[in-house]
Short mmCIF file of C-alpha atoms in Angstrom, two decimals:
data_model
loop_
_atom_site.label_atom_id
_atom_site.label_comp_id
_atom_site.label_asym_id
_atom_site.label_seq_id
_atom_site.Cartn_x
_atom_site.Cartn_y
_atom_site.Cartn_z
CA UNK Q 271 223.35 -11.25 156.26
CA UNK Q 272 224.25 -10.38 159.69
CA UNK Q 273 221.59 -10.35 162.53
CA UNK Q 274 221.25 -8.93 165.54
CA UNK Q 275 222.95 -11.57 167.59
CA UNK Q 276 224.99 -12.13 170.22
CA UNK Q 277 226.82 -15.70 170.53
CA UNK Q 278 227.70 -16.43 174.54
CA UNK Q 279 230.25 -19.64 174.35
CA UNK Q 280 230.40 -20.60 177.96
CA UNK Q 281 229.21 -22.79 181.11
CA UNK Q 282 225.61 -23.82 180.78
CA UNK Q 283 223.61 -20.99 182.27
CA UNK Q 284 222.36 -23.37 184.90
CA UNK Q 285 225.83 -23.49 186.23
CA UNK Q 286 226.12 -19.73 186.56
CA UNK Q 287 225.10 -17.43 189.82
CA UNK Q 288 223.34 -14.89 188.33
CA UNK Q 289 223.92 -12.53 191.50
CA UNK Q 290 227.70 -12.32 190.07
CA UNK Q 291 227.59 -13.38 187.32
CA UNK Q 292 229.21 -10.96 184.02
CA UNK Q 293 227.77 -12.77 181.13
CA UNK Q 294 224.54 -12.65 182.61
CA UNK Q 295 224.85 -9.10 183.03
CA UNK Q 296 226.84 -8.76 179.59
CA UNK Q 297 223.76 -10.66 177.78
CA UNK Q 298 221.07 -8.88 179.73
CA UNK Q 299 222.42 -5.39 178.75
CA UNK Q 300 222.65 -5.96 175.11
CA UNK Q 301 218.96 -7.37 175.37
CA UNK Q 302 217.66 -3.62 175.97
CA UNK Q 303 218.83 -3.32 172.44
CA UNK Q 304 216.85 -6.00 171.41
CA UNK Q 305 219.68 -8.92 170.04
CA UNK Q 306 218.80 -12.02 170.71
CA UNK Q 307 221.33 -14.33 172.65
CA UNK Q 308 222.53 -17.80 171.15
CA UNK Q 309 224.42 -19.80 173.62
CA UNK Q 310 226.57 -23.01 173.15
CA UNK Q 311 229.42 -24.70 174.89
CA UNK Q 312 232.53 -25.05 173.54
CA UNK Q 313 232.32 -28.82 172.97
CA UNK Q 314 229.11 -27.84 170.79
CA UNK Q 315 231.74 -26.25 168.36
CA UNK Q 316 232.08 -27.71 164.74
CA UNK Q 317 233.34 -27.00 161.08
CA UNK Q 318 231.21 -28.59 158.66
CA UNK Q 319 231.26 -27.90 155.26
CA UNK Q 320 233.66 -24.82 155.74
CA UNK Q 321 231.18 -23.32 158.07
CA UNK Q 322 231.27 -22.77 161.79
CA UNK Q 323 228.55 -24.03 163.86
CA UNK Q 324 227.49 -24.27 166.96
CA UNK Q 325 224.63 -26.50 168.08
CA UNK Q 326 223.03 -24.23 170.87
CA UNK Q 327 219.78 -22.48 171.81
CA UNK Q 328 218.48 -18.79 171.80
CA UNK Q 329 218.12 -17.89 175.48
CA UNK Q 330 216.06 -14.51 177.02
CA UNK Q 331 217.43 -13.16 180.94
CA UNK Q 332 215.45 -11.90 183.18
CA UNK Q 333 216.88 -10.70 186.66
CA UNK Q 334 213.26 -10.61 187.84
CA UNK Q 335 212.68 -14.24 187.59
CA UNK Q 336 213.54 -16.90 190.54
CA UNK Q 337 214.65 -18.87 187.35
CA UNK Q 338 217.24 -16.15 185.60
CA UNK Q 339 217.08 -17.59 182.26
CA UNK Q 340 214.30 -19.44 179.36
CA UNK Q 341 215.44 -21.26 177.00
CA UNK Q 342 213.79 -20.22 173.75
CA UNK Q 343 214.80 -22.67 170.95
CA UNK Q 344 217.68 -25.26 170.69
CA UNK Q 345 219.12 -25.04 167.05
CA UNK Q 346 222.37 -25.13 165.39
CA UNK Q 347 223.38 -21.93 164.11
CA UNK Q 348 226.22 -20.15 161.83
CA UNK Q 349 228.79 -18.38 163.42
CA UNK Q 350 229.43 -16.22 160.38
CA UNK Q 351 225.97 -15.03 161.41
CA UNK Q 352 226.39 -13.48 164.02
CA UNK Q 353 227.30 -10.06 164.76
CA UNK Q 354 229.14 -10.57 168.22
CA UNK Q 355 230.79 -14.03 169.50
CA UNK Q 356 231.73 -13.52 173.35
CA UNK Q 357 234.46 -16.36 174.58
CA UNK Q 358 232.98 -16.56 178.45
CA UNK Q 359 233.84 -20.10 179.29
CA UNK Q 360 235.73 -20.90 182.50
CA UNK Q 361 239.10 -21.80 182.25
CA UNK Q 362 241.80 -24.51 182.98
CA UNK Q 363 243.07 -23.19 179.53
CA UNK Q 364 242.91 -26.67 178.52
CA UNK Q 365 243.40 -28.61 174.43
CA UNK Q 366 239.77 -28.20 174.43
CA UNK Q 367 240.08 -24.70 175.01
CA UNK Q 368 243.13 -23.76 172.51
CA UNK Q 369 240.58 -25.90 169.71
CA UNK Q 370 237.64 -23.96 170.06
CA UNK Q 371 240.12 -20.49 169.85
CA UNK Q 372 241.55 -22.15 166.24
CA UNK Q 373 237.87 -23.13 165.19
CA UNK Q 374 237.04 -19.08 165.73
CA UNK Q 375 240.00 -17.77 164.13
CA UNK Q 376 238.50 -19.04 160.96
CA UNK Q 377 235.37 -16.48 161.44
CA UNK Q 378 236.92 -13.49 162.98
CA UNK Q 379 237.37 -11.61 160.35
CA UNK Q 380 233.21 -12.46 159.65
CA UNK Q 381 232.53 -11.64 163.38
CA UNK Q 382 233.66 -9.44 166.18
CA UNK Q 383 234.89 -11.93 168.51
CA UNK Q 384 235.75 -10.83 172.04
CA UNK Q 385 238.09 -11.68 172.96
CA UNK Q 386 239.79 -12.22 169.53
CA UNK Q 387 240.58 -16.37 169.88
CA UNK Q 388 243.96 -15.50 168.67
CA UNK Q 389 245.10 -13.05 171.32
CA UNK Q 390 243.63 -15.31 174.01
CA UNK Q 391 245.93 -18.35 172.41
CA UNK Q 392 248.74 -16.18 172.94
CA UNK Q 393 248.61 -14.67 176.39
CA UNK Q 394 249.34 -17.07 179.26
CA UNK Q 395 247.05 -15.07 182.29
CA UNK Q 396 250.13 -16.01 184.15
CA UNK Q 397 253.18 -15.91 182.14
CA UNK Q 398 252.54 -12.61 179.82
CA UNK Q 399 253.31 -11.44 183.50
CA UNK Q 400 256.55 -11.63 183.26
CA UNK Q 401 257.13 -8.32 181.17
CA UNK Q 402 255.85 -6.23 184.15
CA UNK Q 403 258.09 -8.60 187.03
CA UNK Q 404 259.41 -5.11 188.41
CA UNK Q 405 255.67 -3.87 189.20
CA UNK Q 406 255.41 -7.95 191.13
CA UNK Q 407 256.30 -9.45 194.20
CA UNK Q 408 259.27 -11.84 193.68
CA UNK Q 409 258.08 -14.42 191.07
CA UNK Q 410 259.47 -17.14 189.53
CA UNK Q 411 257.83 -19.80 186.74
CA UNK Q 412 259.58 -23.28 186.95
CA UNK Q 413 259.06 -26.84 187.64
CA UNK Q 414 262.67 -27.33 188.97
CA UNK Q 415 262.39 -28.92 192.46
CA UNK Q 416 265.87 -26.89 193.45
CA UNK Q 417 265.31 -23.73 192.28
CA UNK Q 418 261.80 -23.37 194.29
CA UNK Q 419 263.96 -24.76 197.25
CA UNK Q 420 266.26 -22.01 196.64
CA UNK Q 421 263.40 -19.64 196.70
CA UNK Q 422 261.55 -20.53 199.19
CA UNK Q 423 264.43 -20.29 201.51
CA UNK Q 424 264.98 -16.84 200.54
CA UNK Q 425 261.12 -15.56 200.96
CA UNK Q 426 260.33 -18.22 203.90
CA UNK Q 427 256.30 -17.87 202.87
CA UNK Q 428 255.49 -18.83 199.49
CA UNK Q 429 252.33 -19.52 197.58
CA UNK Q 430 252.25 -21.99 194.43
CA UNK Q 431 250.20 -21.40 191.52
CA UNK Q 432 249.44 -23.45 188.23
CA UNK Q 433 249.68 -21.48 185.51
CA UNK Q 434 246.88 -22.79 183.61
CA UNK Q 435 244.02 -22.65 186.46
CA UNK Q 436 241.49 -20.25 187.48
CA UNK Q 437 239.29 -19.04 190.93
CA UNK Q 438 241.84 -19.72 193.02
CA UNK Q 439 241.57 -23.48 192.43
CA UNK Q 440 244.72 -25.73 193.81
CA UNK Q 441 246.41 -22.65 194.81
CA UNK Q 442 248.92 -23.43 198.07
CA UNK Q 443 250.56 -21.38 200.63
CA UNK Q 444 253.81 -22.60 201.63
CA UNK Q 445 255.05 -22.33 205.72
CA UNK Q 446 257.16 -25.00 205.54
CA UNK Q 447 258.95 -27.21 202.50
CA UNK Q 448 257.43 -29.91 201.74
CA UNK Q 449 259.11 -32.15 199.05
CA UNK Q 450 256.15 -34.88 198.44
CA UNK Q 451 253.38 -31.91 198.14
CA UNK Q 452 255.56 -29.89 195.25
CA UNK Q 453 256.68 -32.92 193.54
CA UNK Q 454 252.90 -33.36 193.32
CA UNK Q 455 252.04 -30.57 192.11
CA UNK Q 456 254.66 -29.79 189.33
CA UNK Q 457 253.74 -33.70 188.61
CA UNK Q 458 250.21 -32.40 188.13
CA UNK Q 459 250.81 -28.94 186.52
CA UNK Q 460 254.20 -29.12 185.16
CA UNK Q 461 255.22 -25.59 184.93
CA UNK Q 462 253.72 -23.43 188.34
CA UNK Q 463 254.50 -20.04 189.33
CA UNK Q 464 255.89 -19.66 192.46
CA UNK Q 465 255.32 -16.39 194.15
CA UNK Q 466 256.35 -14.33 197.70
CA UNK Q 467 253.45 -14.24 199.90
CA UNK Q 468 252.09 -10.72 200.79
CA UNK Q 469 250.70 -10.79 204.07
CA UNK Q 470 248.20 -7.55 203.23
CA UNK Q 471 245.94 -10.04 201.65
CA UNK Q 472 243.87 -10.32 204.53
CA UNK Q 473 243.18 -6.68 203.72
CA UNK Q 474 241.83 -8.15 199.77
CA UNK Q 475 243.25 -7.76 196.73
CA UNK Q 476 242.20 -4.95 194.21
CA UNK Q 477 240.56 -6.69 190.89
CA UNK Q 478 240.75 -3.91 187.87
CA UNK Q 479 238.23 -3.99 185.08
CA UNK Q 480 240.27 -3.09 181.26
CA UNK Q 481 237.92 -2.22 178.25
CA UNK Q 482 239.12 -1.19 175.28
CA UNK Q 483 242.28 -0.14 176.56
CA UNK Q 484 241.09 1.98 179.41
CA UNK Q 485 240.81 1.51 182.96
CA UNK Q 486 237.17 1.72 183.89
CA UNK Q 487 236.84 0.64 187.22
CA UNK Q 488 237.99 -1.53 190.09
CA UNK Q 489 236.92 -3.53 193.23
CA UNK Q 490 238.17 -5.14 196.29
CA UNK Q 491 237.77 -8.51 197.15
CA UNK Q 492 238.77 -9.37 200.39
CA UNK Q 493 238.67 -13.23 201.96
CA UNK Q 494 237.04 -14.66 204.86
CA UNK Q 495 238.44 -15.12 208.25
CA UNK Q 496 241.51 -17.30 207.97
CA UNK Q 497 241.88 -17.64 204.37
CA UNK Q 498 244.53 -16.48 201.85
CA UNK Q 499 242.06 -16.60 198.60
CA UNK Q 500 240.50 -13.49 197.28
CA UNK Q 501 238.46 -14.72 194.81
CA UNK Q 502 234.55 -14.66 195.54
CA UNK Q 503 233.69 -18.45 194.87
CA UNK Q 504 235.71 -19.04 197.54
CA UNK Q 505 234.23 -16.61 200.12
CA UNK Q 506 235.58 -13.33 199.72
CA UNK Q 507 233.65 -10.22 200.47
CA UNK Q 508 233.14 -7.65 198.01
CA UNK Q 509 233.66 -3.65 198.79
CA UNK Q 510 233.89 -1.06 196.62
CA UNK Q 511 237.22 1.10 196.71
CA UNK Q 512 239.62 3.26 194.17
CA UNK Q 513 242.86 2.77 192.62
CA UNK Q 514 246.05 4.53 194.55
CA UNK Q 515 248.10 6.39 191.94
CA UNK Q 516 250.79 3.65 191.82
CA UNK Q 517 248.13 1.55 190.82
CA UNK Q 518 246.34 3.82 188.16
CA UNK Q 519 249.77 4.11 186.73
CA UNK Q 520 250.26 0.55 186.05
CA UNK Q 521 246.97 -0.22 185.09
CA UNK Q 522 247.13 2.66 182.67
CA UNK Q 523 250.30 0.94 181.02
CA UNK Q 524 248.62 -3.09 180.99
CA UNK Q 525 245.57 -1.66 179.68
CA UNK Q 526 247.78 0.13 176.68
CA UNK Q 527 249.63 -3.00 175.87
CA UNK Q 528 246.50 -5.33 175.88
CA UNK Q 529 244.93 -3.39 173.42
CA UNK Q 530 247.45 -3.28 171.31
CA UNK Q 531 247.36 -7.27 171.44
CA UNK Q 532 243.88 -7.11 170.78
CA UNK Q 533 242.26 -7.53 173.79
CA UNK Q 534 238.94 -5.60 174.29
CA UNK Q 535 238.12 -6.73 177.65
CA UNK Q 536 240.35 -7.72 180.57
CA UNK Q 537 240.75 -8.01 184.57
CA UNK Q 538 243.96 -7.35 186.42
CA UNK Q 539 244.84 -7.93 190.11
CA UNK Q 540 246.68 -5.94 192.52
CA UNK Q 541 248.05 -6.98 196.29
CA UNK Q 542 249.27 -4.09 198.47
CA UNK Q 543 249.32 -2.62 195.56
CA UNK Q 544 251.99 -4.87 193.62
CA UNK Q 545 250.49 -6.96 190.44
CA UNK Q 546 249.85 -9.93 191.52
CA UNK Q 547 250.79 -11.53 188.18
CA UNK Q 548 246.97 -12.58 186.61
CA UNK Q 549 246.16 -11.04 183.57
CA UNK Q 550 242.48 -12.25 183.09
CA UNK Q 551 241.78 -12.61 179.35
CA UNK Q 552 240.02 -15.67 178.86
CA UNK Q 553 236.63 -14.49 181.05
CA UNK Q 554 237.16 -11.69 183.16
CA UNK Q 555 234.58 -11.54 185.81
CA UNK Q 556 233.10 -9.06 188.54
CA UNK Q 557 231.12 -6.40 186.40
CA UNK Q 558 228.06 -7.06 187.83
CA UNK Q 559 229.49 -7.05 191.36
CA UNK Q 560 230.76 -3.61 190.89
CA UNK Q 561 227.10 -2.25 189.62
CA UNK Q 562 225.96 -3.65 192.94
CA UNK Q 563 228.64 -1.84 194.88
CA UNK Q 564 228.85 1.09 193.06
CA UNK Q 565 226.10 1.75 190.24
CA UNK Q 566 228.11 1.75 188.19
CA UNK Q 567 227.29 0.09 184.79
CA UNK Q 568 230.33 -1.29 182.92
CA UNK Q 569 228.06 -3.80 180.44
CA UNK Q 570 226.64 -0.43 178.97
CA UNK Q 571 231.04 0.47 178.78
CA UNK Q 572 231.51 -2.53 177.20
CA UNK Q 573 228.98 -2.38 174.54
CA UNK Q 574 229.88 1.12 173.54
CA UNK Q 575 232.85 1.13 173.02
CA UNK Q 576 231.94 -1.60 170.00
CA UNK Q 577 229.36 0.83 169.07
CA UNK Q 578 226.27 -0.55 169.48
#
């Protein structure tokens, strides 16, 4: 039989800001509707005897509380029994990562998994990209010394990406070439995406919320005094703002596509209005920011449009 219950696989909750936080807010929202919340981390993740399991606990949230979360009861629990599984780990999209999407592919057609392990698997944040290049700045993907070289002399600024990170973690800004520092970093991340640096930054970037193949909402993120990074763990200011019609029209198109791959919930980026080449699928993040901002309530989206 299938209960009322939510799975969260992610961070421990004591690693998570609950200010910000989406899973939080995800778990707290589908709470009101009284499911209880099982949480494990991905390392917790076995088959045994055919079965998945998790070895976890049931957890309650509670915004109200100095201490966000209690944990109710640690147990191992079936998969299978559950009636939503939520993937909300942080990246690097690492083995461990691609092993706990092949465990779940062996429940999800048990479970409503979101998003399904399968689609996650097969869509690089970075690299799916590449199908929407003429909506980009200039990007290449390579871990050829010459042709980055070759680009950065064309562009002059340049900022290097791995593909496989996340919150703007080892993410450089090239003024000048330096040989040692890329050699160290394709060492390091083989494959990295090398892309012209837009200037407007310092203005923020524009982070879209997907569900279900619509665009919902958006916000702007935009960094602290002499910094290039957007992303809020590493000091960026939230403010609310709307999408130009440019960036509607894209958004409209990525949103189409990722449904069709089967992804239910997703966050895209913008840069003076060009994509900025991160297609967040594996734990999209800044719902709850938005309600702050705006009031507006994109957990109560999220659950229904599955219908709860």
């Amino acid at each position: 039989m299938i209960s009322k219950i939510v799975a969260i696989q992610g961070n421990h909750p004591s690693k998570l800001n609950s200010l910000t936080d989406t899973s939080v807010f995800l778990a707290n929202e589908i709470q009101k509707k009284n499911y209880r919340i099982f949480y494990y981390d991905p390392k917790n993740l076995s088959i045994i005897n055919s079965k998945v399991i998790a070895s976890g606990f049931f957890i309650k949230f509670n915004y109200k509380n100095k201490k966000f979360f209690k944990i109710l009861k640690k147990q191992k629990l079936e998969l299978a029994k559950c009636k939503f599984i939520l993937i909300r780990q942080d990246p690097p999209f690492n083995l461990e990562y691609i092993s706990a999407t092949h465990i779940l592919d062996t429940i999800k057609n048990k479970v409503k998994i979101l998003n399904n392990p399968t689609s996650i698997r097969n869509i690089s944040e970075k690299l799916y990209s590449v199908r929407y290049q003429k909506y980009m700045p200039s990007t290449i993907f390579t871990q050829n010394i010459n042709e980055i070289k070759k680009f950065f002399k064309r562009h002059k600024k340049v900022i290097l990406k791995p593909i496989h990170s996340y919150s703007g973690n080892d993410i450089y800004l090239l003024n000048r070439f330096n040989m040692k520092l890329i050699n160290q970093f394709i060492k390091k991340h083989d494959h990295i995406m090398c892309q012209k640096f837009l200037p407007k930054i310092s203005k923020g970037d524009k982070r879209v919320f997907i569900i279900n193949g619509k665009v919902c909402g958006a916000i702007s993120r935009v960094p602290k005094q002499g910094s290039f990074l957007s992303n809020m763990s590493k000091g960026a200011k939230p403010i609310n703002i709307k999408l130009t019609t440019k960036e509607n029209k894209i958004s409209k198109l990525i949103a189409n596509d990722l449904k069709k791959e089967n992804i239910f919930f997703a966050g895209i980026d913008f840069i003076d209005q060009k994509l900025n080449g991160d297609i967040n699928v594996t734990s999209p993040t800044g719902l709850k920011t938005l309600y702050d901002l705006s009031g507006i309530n994109l957990a109560k989206t999220f659950w229904k449009e599955l219908k709860v």
